[in-house]
Amino acid sequence: MRYDLHLHTCLSPCADDDMTPATVAGLAKLAGAELIAVTDHNSALNLPAAEAACRAYGLRLLPGIEVNTAEEMHLLCYFKTVERALEYGEALYEALPAFPYDPAVWGEQLVMDEEDRVVRRVERLLTGAARWDVYQAKAACEALGGVALPAHADRSSYSLFAVLGAWPPDLDFAAVELYRPERREELEQWGLPPGIEVLTSSDAHCMEKVAGRLRELPEGSVLEKLL
């Protein structure tokens, strides 16, 4: 399956407001994707609308959340069902800083329904660092039968190597997202496990980036148990 497993909607304050769940799904379908994951920052609230849109467009949805951990490292958490992702998201929301934010500064956080109508706006800033560290976020995901993996681990910010400096030997991730997969051998000197499954997605926050880096899901992928 051709996939893009890192997509944001208008729920993420750093994403464009026109990135509605239906728009994201439609653009991904037009680009040739067969499987997508909507992975908004620290929230799953647009997944019900994304699920309906994917059903209408004949796409498979892998429900997801991009967690900003206490270390300010981004972690992609994937789940078998939207319901499990929502359960995780509710607990994660309580771990976010409870200070008011200004949408004029940070951007809107729009929860949409199946008809692309705004249902409500989220009050806490979703791009903030949660109280959960990477170990807690990973464990909570796996307790719900999910799969957690480092997001864009090779980038210069909000990534495993940028934040932690090297791959922790006690974090047994089965896969990793690399924005530039050609850096795999280079990163092995910093502890990237040889043979680990590597995924590459768009991390799209705007329409022109959706499904712009499509790949084939590897045979025997760790994510297959969720599909």
PDB file of C-alpha atoms in Angstrom:
ATOM      1  CA  MET A   1       0.000   0.000   0.000  1.00  0.00           C
ATOM      2  CA  ARG A   2       1.190   3.476  -0.871  1.00  0.00           C
ATOM      3  CA  TYR A   3       1.117   5.477   2.326  1.00  0.00           C
ATOM      4  CA  ASP A   4       1.468   8.866   3.951  1.00  0.00           C
ATOM      5  CA  LEU A   5       1.451   8.237   7.691  1.00  0.00           C
ATOM      6  CA  HIS A   6       2.142  11.725   9.027  1.00  0.00           C
ATOM      7  CA  LEU A   7      -0.550  14.258   8.134  1.00  0.00           C
ATOM      8  CA  HIS A   8      -1.919  17.203  10.102  1.00  0.00           C
ATOM      9  CA  THR A   9      -5.322  18.848   9.951  1.00  0.00           C
ATOM     10  CA  CYS A  10      -6.644  22.223  11.063  1.00  0.00           C
ATOM     11  CA  LEU A  11      -6.742  20.845  14.607  1.00  0.00           C
ATOM     12  CA  SER A  12      -2.974  21.345  14.791  1.00  0.00           C
ATOM     13  CA  PRO A  13      -2.373  25.067  15.366  1.00  0.00           C
ATOM     14  CA  CYS A  14       0.680  25.035  13.081  1.00  0.00           C
ATOM     15  CA  ALA A  15      -1.366  23.641  10.175  1.00  0.00           C
ATOM     16  CA  ASP A  16      -3.339  25.721   7.699  1.00  0.00           C
ATOM     17  CA  ASP A  17      -7.020  26.192   8.497  1.00  0.00           C
ATOM     18  CA  ASP A  18      -7.995  24.780   5.096  1.00  0.00           C
ATOM     19  CA  MET A  19      -6.460  21.417   6.070  1.00  0.00           C
ATOM     20  CA  THR A  20      -9.817  19.942   7.001  1.00  0.00           C
ATOM     21  CA  PRO A  21     -10.078  16.163   7.403  1.00  0.00           C
ATOM     22  CA  ALA A  22     -12.066  15.852   4.170  1.00  0.00           C
ATOM     23  CA  THR A  23      -9.604  18.022   2.250  1.00  0.00           C
ATOM     24  CA  VAL A  24      -6.627  16.045   3.513  1.00  0.00           C
ATOM     25  CA  ALA A  25      -8.249  12.723   2.607  1.00  0.00           C
ATOM     26  CA  GLY A  26      -9.327  13.958  -0.824  1.00  0.00           C
ATOM     27  CA  LEU A  27      -5.903  15.326  -1.714  1.00  0.00           C
ATOM     28  CA  ALA A  28      -4.207  12.135  -0.531  1.00  0.00           C
ATOM     29  CA  LYS A  29      -6.523  10.065  -2.712  1.00  0.00           C
ATOM     30  CA  LEU A  30      -5.819  12.254  -5.739  1.00  0.00           C
ATOM     31  CA  ALA A  31      -2.079  11.865  -5.139  1.00  0.00           C
ATOM     32  CA  GLY A  32      -2.369   8.071  -5.218  1.00  0.00           C
ATOM     33  CA  ALA A  33      -2.282   7.204  -1.529  1.00  0.00           C
ATOM     34  CA  GLU A  34      -4.031   4.065  -0.350  1.00  0.00           C
ATOM     35  CA  LEU A  35      -3.309   4.369   3.368  1.00  0.00           C
ATOM     36  CA  ILE A  36      -3.032   7.559   5.413  1.00  0.00           C
ATOM     37  CA  ALA A  37      -2.614   8.484   9.061  1.00  0.00           C
ATOM     38  CA  VAL A  38      -3.928  11.725  10.494  1.00  0.00           C
ATOM     39  CA  THR A  39      -1.527  12.596  13.308  1.00  0.00           C
ATOM     40  CA  ASP A  40      -2.435  15.917  14.857  1.00  0.00           C
ATOM     41  CA  HIS A  41      -0.357  17.331  17.680  1.00  0.00           C
ATOM     42  CA  ASN A  42      -1.363  15.896  21.061  1.00  0.00           C
ATOM     43  CA  SER A  43      -4.974  15.235  20.015  1.00  0.00           C
ATOM     44  CA  ALA A  44      -7.199  12.753  18.196  1.00  0.00           C
ATOM     45  CA  LEU A  45     -10.319  14.920  17.997  1.00  0.00           C
ATOM     46  CA  ASN A  46     -10.393  15.178  14.187  1.00  0.00           C
ATOM     47  CA  LEU A  47     -10.048  11.435  13.674  1.00  0.00           C
ATOM     48  CA  PRO A  48     -13.822  10.702  13.577  1.00  0.00           C
ATOM     49  CA  ALA A  49     -14.217  13.173  10.704  1.00  0.00           C
ATOM     50  CA  ALA A  50     -11.074  11.811   9.040  1.00  0.00           C
ATOM     51  CA  GLU A  51     -12.428   8.282   9.311  1.00  0.00           C
ATOM     52  CA  ALA A  52     -15.673   9.300   7.598  1.00  0.00           C
ATOM     53  CA  ALA A  53     -13.759  11.115   4.848  1.00  0.00           C
ATOM     54  CA  CYS A  54     -11.476   8.135   4.239  1.00  0.00           C
ATOM     55  CA  ARG A  55     -14.459   5.840   4.008  1.00  0.00           C
ATOM     56  CA  ALA A  56     -16.045   8.141   1.410  1.00  0.00           C
ATOM     57  CA  TYR A  57     -12.848   8.314  -0.666  1.00  0.00           C
ATOM     58  CA  GLY A  58     -11.967   4.630  -0.438  1.00  0.00           C
ATOM     59  CA  LEU A  59      -8.855   5.182   1.692  1.00  0.00           C
ATOM     60  CA  ARG A  60      -7.637   3.215   4.687  1.00  0.00           C
ATOM     61  CA  LEU A  61      -7.089   5.293   7.804  1.00  0.00           C
ATOM     62  CA  LEU A  62      -4.500   4.458  10.437  1.00  0.00           C
ATOM     63  CA  PRO A  63      -5.573   6.541  13.465  1.00  0.00           C
ATOM     64  CA  GLY A  64      -2.685   8.449  14.994  1.00  0.00           C
ATOM     65  CA  ILE A  65      -1.425  11.236  17.248  1.00  0.00           C
ATOM     66  CA  GLU A  66       1.882  13.098  17.199  1.00  0.00           C
ATOM     67  CA  VAL A  67       2.878  13.481  20.836  1.00  0.00           C
ATOM     68  CA  ASN A  68       5.190  16.238  22.031  1.00  0.00           C
ATOM     69  CA  THR A  69       6.831  14.595  25.030  1.00  0.00           C
ATOM     70  CA  ALA A  70       8.239  16.282  28.130  1.00  0.00           C
ATOM     71  CA  GLU A  71      11.666  16.244  26.476  1.00  0.00           C
ATOM     72  CA  GLU A  72      10.153  18.122  23.471  1.00  0.00           C
ATOM     73  CA  MET A  73      10.624  15.063  21.274  1.00  0.00           C
ATOM     74  CA  HIS A  74       7.913  14.164  18.779  1.00  0.00           C
ATOM     75  CA  LEU A  75       6.548  10.637  18.932  1.00  0.00           C
ATOM     76  CA  LEU A  76       4.119   9.145  16.418  1.00  0.00           C
ATOM     77  CA  CYS A  77       1.538   6.923  18.105  1.00  0.00           C
ATOM     78  CA  TYR A  78      -0.676   4.716  15.933  1.00  0.00           C
ATOM     79  CA  PHE A  79      -3.776   2.780  16.996  1.00  0.00           C
ATOM     80  CA  LYS A  80      -6.035   0.087  15.611  1.00  0.00           C
ATOM     81  CA  THR A  81      -9.219   2.119  16.061  1.00  0.00           C
ATOM     82  CA  VAL A  82     -10.282   5.733  16.341  1.00  0.00           C
ATOM     83  CA  GLU A  83     -11.824   4.910  19.715  1.00  0.00           C
ATOM     84  CA  ARG A  84      -8.476   3.821  21.159  1.00  0.00           C
ATOM     85  CA  ALA A  85      -6.787   6.912  19.770  1.00  0.00           C
ATOM     86  CA  LEU A  86      -9.460   9.101  21.375  1.00  0.00           C
ATOM     87  CA  GLU A  87      -8.963   7.327  24.700  1.00  0.00           C
ATOM     88  CA  TYR A  88      -5.228   7.994  24.506  1.00  0.00           C
ATOM     89  CA  GLY A  89      -5.871  11.584  23.475  1.00  0.00           C
ATOM     90  CA  GLU A  90      -8.121  12.250  26.451  1.00  0.00           C
ATOM     91  CA  ALA A  91      -5.437  11.128  28.893  1.00  0.00           C
ATOM     92  CA  LEU A  92      -2.758  13.045  27.000  1.00  0.00           C
ATOM     93  CA  TYR A  93      -4.824  16.240  27.061  1.00  0.00           C
ATOM     94  CA  GLU A  94      -4.850  16.165  30.861  1.00  0.00           C
ATOM     95  CA  ALA A  95      -1.038  16.037  30.739  1.00  0.00           C
ATOM     96  CA  LEU A  96      -0.812  19.275  28.727  1.00  0.00           C
ATOM     97  CA  PRO A  97      -0.071  22.647  30.330  1.00  0.00           C
ATOM     98  CA  ALA A  98      -3.378  24.262  31.293  1.00  0.00           C
ATOM     99  CA  PHE A  99      -2.545  27.823  30.315  1.00  0.00           C
ATOM    100  CA  PRO A 100      -4.704  29.867  27.930  1.00  0.00           C
ATOM    101  CA  TYR A 101      -3.335  30.520  24.466  1.00  0.00           C
ATOM    102  CA  ASP A 102      -3.967  33.186  21.848  1.00  0.00           C
ATOM    103  CA  PRO A 103      -5.035  31.745  18.466  1.00  0.00           C
ATOM    104  CA  ALA A 104      -3.889  34.967  16.807  1.00  0.00           C
ATOM    105  CA  VAL A 105      -0.364  34.031  17.856  1.00  0.00           C
ATOM    106  CA  TRP A 106      -0.376  30.239  17.698  1.00  0.00           C
ATOM    107  CA  GLY A 107      -3.109  29.495  15.153  1.00  0.00           C
ATOM    108  CA  GLU A 108      -6.591  28.027  15.367  1.00  0.00           C
ATOM    109  CA  GLN A 109      -7.267  24.534  16.732  1.00  0.00           C
ATOM    110  CA  LEU A 110     -10.412  23.499  14.876  1.00  0.00           C
ATOM    111  CA  VAL A 111     -12.416  20.353  15.553  1.00  0.00           C
ATOM    112  CA  MET A 112     -14.489  19.452  12.494  1.00  0.00           C
ATOM    113  CA  ASP A 113     -17.490  17.235  11.823  1.00  0.00           C
ATOM    114  CA  GLU A 114     -18.082  14.958   8.824  1.00  0.00           C
ATOM    115  CA  GLU A 115     -19.480  17.886   6.810  1.00  0.00           C
ATOM    116  CA  ASP A 116     -16.349  20.026   7.337  1.00  0.00           C
ATOM    117  CA  ARG A 117     -18.138  22.274   9.796  1.00  0.00           C
ATOM    118  CA  VAL A 118     -16.347  23.643  12.848  1.00  0.00           C
ATOM    119  CA  VAL A 119     -17.695  21.883  15.933  1.00  0.00           C
ATOM    120  CA  ARG A 120     -15.521  23.649  18.492  1.00  0.00           C
ATOM    121  CA  ARG A 121     -12.066  25.006  19.256  1.00  0.00           C
ATOM    122  CA  VAL A 122      -9.651  23.359  21.657  1.00  0.00           C
ATOM    123  CA  GLU A 123      -8.658  25.543  24.606  1.00  0.00           C
ATOM    124  CA  ARG A 124      -5.212  24.232  25.601  1.00  0.00           C
ATOM    125  CA  LEU A 125      -2.275  24.749  23.268  1.00  0.00           C
ATOM    126  CA  LEU A 126      -1.808  21.424  21.482  1.00  0.00           C
ATOM    127  CA  THR A 127       1.794  21.985  20.448  1.00  0.00           C
ATOM    128  CA  GLY A 128       2.965  22.310  24.043  1.00  0.00           C
ATOM    129  CA  ALA A 129       5.107  19.681  25.727  1.00  0.00           C
ATOM    130  CA  ALA A 130       3.087  17.182  27.744  1.00  0.00           C
ATOM    131  CA  ARG A 131       4.134  16.037  31.216  1.00  0.00           C
ATOM    132  CA  TRP A 132       4.674  12.535  29.839  1.00  0.00           C
ATOM    133  CA  ASP A 133       8.254  11.669  28.971  1.00  0.00           C
ATOM    134  CA  VAL A 134       8.987   9.476  25.963  1.00  0.00           C
ATOM    135  CA  TYR A 135       8.912   6.329  28.105  1.00  0.00           C
ATOM    136  CA  GLN A 136       5.477   7.163  29.530  1.00  0.00           C
ATOM    137  CA  ALA A 137       4.038   8.184  26.160  1.00  0.00           C
ATOM    138  CA  LYS A 138       5.307   5.001  24.518  1.00  0.00           C
ATOM    139  CA  ALA A 139       4.050   2.766  27.333  1.00  0.00           C
ATOM    140  CA  ALA A 140       0.594   4.378  27.331  1.00  0.00           C
ATOM    141  CA  CYS A 141       0.331   3.857  23.572  1.00  0.00           C
ATOM    142  CA  GLU A 142       1.361   0.209  23.788  1.00  0.00           C
ATOM    143  CA  ALA A 143      -1.039  -0.418  26.690  1.00  0.00           C
ATOM    144  CA  LEU A 144      -3.844   0.353  24.222  1.00  0.00           C
ATOM    145  CA  GLY A 145      -2.394  -2.031  21.636  1.00  0.00           C
ATOM    146  CA  GLY A 146      -0.782   0.767  19.657  1.00  0.00           C
ATOM    147  CA  VAL A 147       2.613   1.249  18.053  1.00  0.00           C
ATOM    148  CA  ALA A 148       4.866   4.202  18.927  1.00  0.00           C
ATOM    149  CA  LEU A 149       7.855   5.347  16.896  1.00  0.00           C
ATOM    150  CA  PRO A 150      10.087   8.432  16.786  1.00  0.00           C
ATOM    151  CA  ALA A 151       8.876  11.109  14.377  1.00  0.00           C
ATOM    152  CA  HIS A 152      11.304  12.639  11.832  1.00  0.00           C
ATOM    153  CA  ALA A 153      14.164  11.328  13.986  1.00  0.00           C
ATOM    154  CA  ASP A 154      16.806  12.862  11.701  1.00  0.00           C
ATOM    155  CA  ARG A 155      15.554  16.446  11.840  1.00  0.00           C
ATOM    156  CA  SER A 156      17.311  19.246  13.717  1.00  0.00           C
ATOM    157  CA  SER A 157      14.505  19.884  16.206  1.00  0.00           C
ATOM    158  CA  TYR A 158      11.776  17.974  18.061  1.00  0.00           C
ATOM    159  CA  SER A 159      13.479  14.706  17.104  1.00  0.00           C
ATOM    160  CA  LEU A 160      15.105  11.808  18.903  1.00  0.00           C
ATOM    161  CA  PHE A 161      18.651  12.569  17.776  1.00  0.00           C
ATOM    162  CA  ALA A 162      18.335  16.344  18.214  1.00  0.00           C
ATOM    163  CA  VAL A 163      16.889  16.053  21.718  1.00  0.00           C
ATOM    164  CA  LEU A 164      18.534  12.931  23.145  1.00  0.00           C
ATOM    165  CA  GLY A 165      21.760  13.009  21.159  1.00  0.00           C
ATOM    166  CA  ALA A 166      21.834   9.262  20.536  1.00  0.00           C
ATOM    167  CA  TRP A 167      19.456   6.322  20.338  1.00  0.00           C
ATOM    168  CA  PRO A 168      18.672   5.141  23.895  1.00  0.00           C
ATOM    169  CA  PRO A 169      19.453   1.409  24.157  1.00  0.00           C
ATOM    170  CA  ASP A 170      16.527   0.880  26.532  1.00  0.00           C
ATOM    171  CA  LEU A 171      13.919   2.204  24.080  1.00  0.00           C
ATOM    172  CA  ASP A 172      12.990  -0.792  21.952  1.00  0.00           C
ATOM    173  CA  PHE A 173      11.242   0.934  19.070  1.00  0.00           C
ATOM    174  CA  ALA A 174      10.416  -1.440  16.216  1.00  0.00           C
ATOM    175  CA  ALA A 175      10.380   1.315  13.588  1.00  0.00           C
ATOM    176  CA  VAL A 176      11.439   4.908  13.041  1.00  0.00           C
ATOM    177  CA  GLU A 177      10.382   7.757  10.787  1.00  0.00           C
ATOM    178  CA  LEU A 178      13.238   9.411   8.894  1.00  0.00           C
ATOM    179  CA  TYR A 179      12.577  12.447   6.749  1.00  0.00           C
ATOM    180  CA  ARG A 180      15.684  11.609   4.742  1.00  0.00           C
ATOM    181  CA  PRO A 181      15.940   7.800   4.730  1.00  0.00           C
ATOM    182  CA  GLU A 182      19.249   7.989   2.876  1.00  0.00           C
ATOM    183  CA  ARG A 183      20.792   9.065   6.202  1.00  0.00           C
ATOM    184  CA  ARG A 184      20.168   5.637   7.724  1.00  0.00           C
ATOM    185  CA  GLU A 185      23.785   4.437   7.630  1.00  0.00           C
ATOM    186  CA  GLU A 186      25.043   7.780   8.936  1.00  0.00           C
ATOM    187  CA  LEU A 187      22.695   7.581  11.915  1.00  0.00           C
ATOM    188  CA  GLU A 188      23.765   4.051  12.809  1.00  0.00           C
ATOM    189  CA  GLN A 189      26.906   5.560  14.344  1.00  0.00           C
ATOM    190  CA  TRP A 190      24.598   7.310  16.838  1.00  0.00           C
ATOM    191  CA  GLY A 191      22.852   4.086  17.755  1.00  0.00           C
ATOM    192  CA  LEU A 192      20.124   3.709  15.141  1.00  0.00           C
ATOM    193  CA  PRO A 193      19.562  -0.062  15.211  1.00  0.00           C
ATOM    194  CA  PRO A 194      20.684  -1.770  11.973  1.00  0.00           C
ATOM    195  CA  GLY A 195      17.749  -3.388  10.238  1.00  0.00           C
ATOM    196  CA  ILE A 196      15.087  -1.293  11.990  1.00  0.00           C
ATOM    197  CA  GLU A 197      12.037  -0.567   9.834  1.00  0.00           C
ATOM    198  CA  VAL A 198      12.231   2.935   8.341  1.00  0.00           C
ATOM    199  CA  LEU A 199       9.141   4.893   7.328  1.00  0.00           C
ATOM    200  CA  THR A 200       9.058   8.199   5.442  1.00  0.00           C
ATOM    201  CA  SER A 201       6.053  10.519   5.250  1.00  0.00           C
ATOM    202  CA  SER A 202       5.231  14.111   4.369  1.00  0.00           C
ATOM    203  CA  ASP A 203       4.509  15.665   7.794  1.00  0.00           C
ATOM    204  CA  ALA A 204       2.168  17.879   5.791  1.00  0.00           C
ATOM    205  CA  HIS A 205       0.814  21.020   7.461  1.00  0.00           C
ATOM    206  CA  CYS A 206      -0.427  22.592   4.203  1.00  0.00           C
ATOM    207  CA  MET A 207      -2.320  21.324   1.170  1.00  0.00           C
ATOM    208  CA  GLU A 208       0.572  21.338  -1.289  1.00  0.00           C
ATOM    209  CA  LYS A 209       2.567  18.919   0.887  1.00  0.00           C
ATOM    210  CA  VAL A 210      -0.108  16.226   1.298  1.00  0.00           C
ATOM    211  CA  ALA A 211       1.076  12.825   0.060  1.00  0.00           C
ATOM    212  CA  GLY A 212       4.101  14.424  -1.550  1.00  0.00           C
ATOM    213  CA  ARG A 213       6.453  11.663  -0.381  1.00  0.00           C
ATOM    214  CA  LEU A 214       4.479   8.476  -0.973  1.00  0.00           C
ATOM    215  CA  ARG A 215       6.185   5.153  -0.205  1.00  0.00           C
ATOM    216  CA  GLU A 216       5.142   1.492  -0.263  1.00  0.00           C
ATOM    217  CA  LEU A 217       4.498  -0.002   3.163  1.00  0.00           C
ATOM    218  CA  PRO A 218       7.234  -2.621   3.696  1.00  0.00           C
ATOM    219  CA  GLU A 219       6.177  -6.259   3.705  1.00  0.00           C
ATOM    220  CA  GLY A 220       5.899  -7.452   7.302  1.00  0.00           C
ATOM    221  CA  SER A 221       5.665  -3.899   8.642  1.00  0.00           C
ATOM    222  CA  VAL A 222       5.239  -3.517  12.383  1.00  0.00           C
ATOM    223  CA  LEU A 223       2.092  -1.522  11.566  1.00  0.00           C
ATOM    224  CA  GLU A 224       0.356  -4.419   9.845  1.00  0.00           C
ATOM    225  CA  LYS A 225      -1.163  -5.607  13.131  1.00  0.00           C
ATOM    226  CA  LEU A 226      -3.143  -2.349  13.270  1.00  0.00           C
ATOM    227  CA  LEU A 227      -4.569  -2.557   9.748  1.00  0.00           C
TER     228      LEU A 227
END
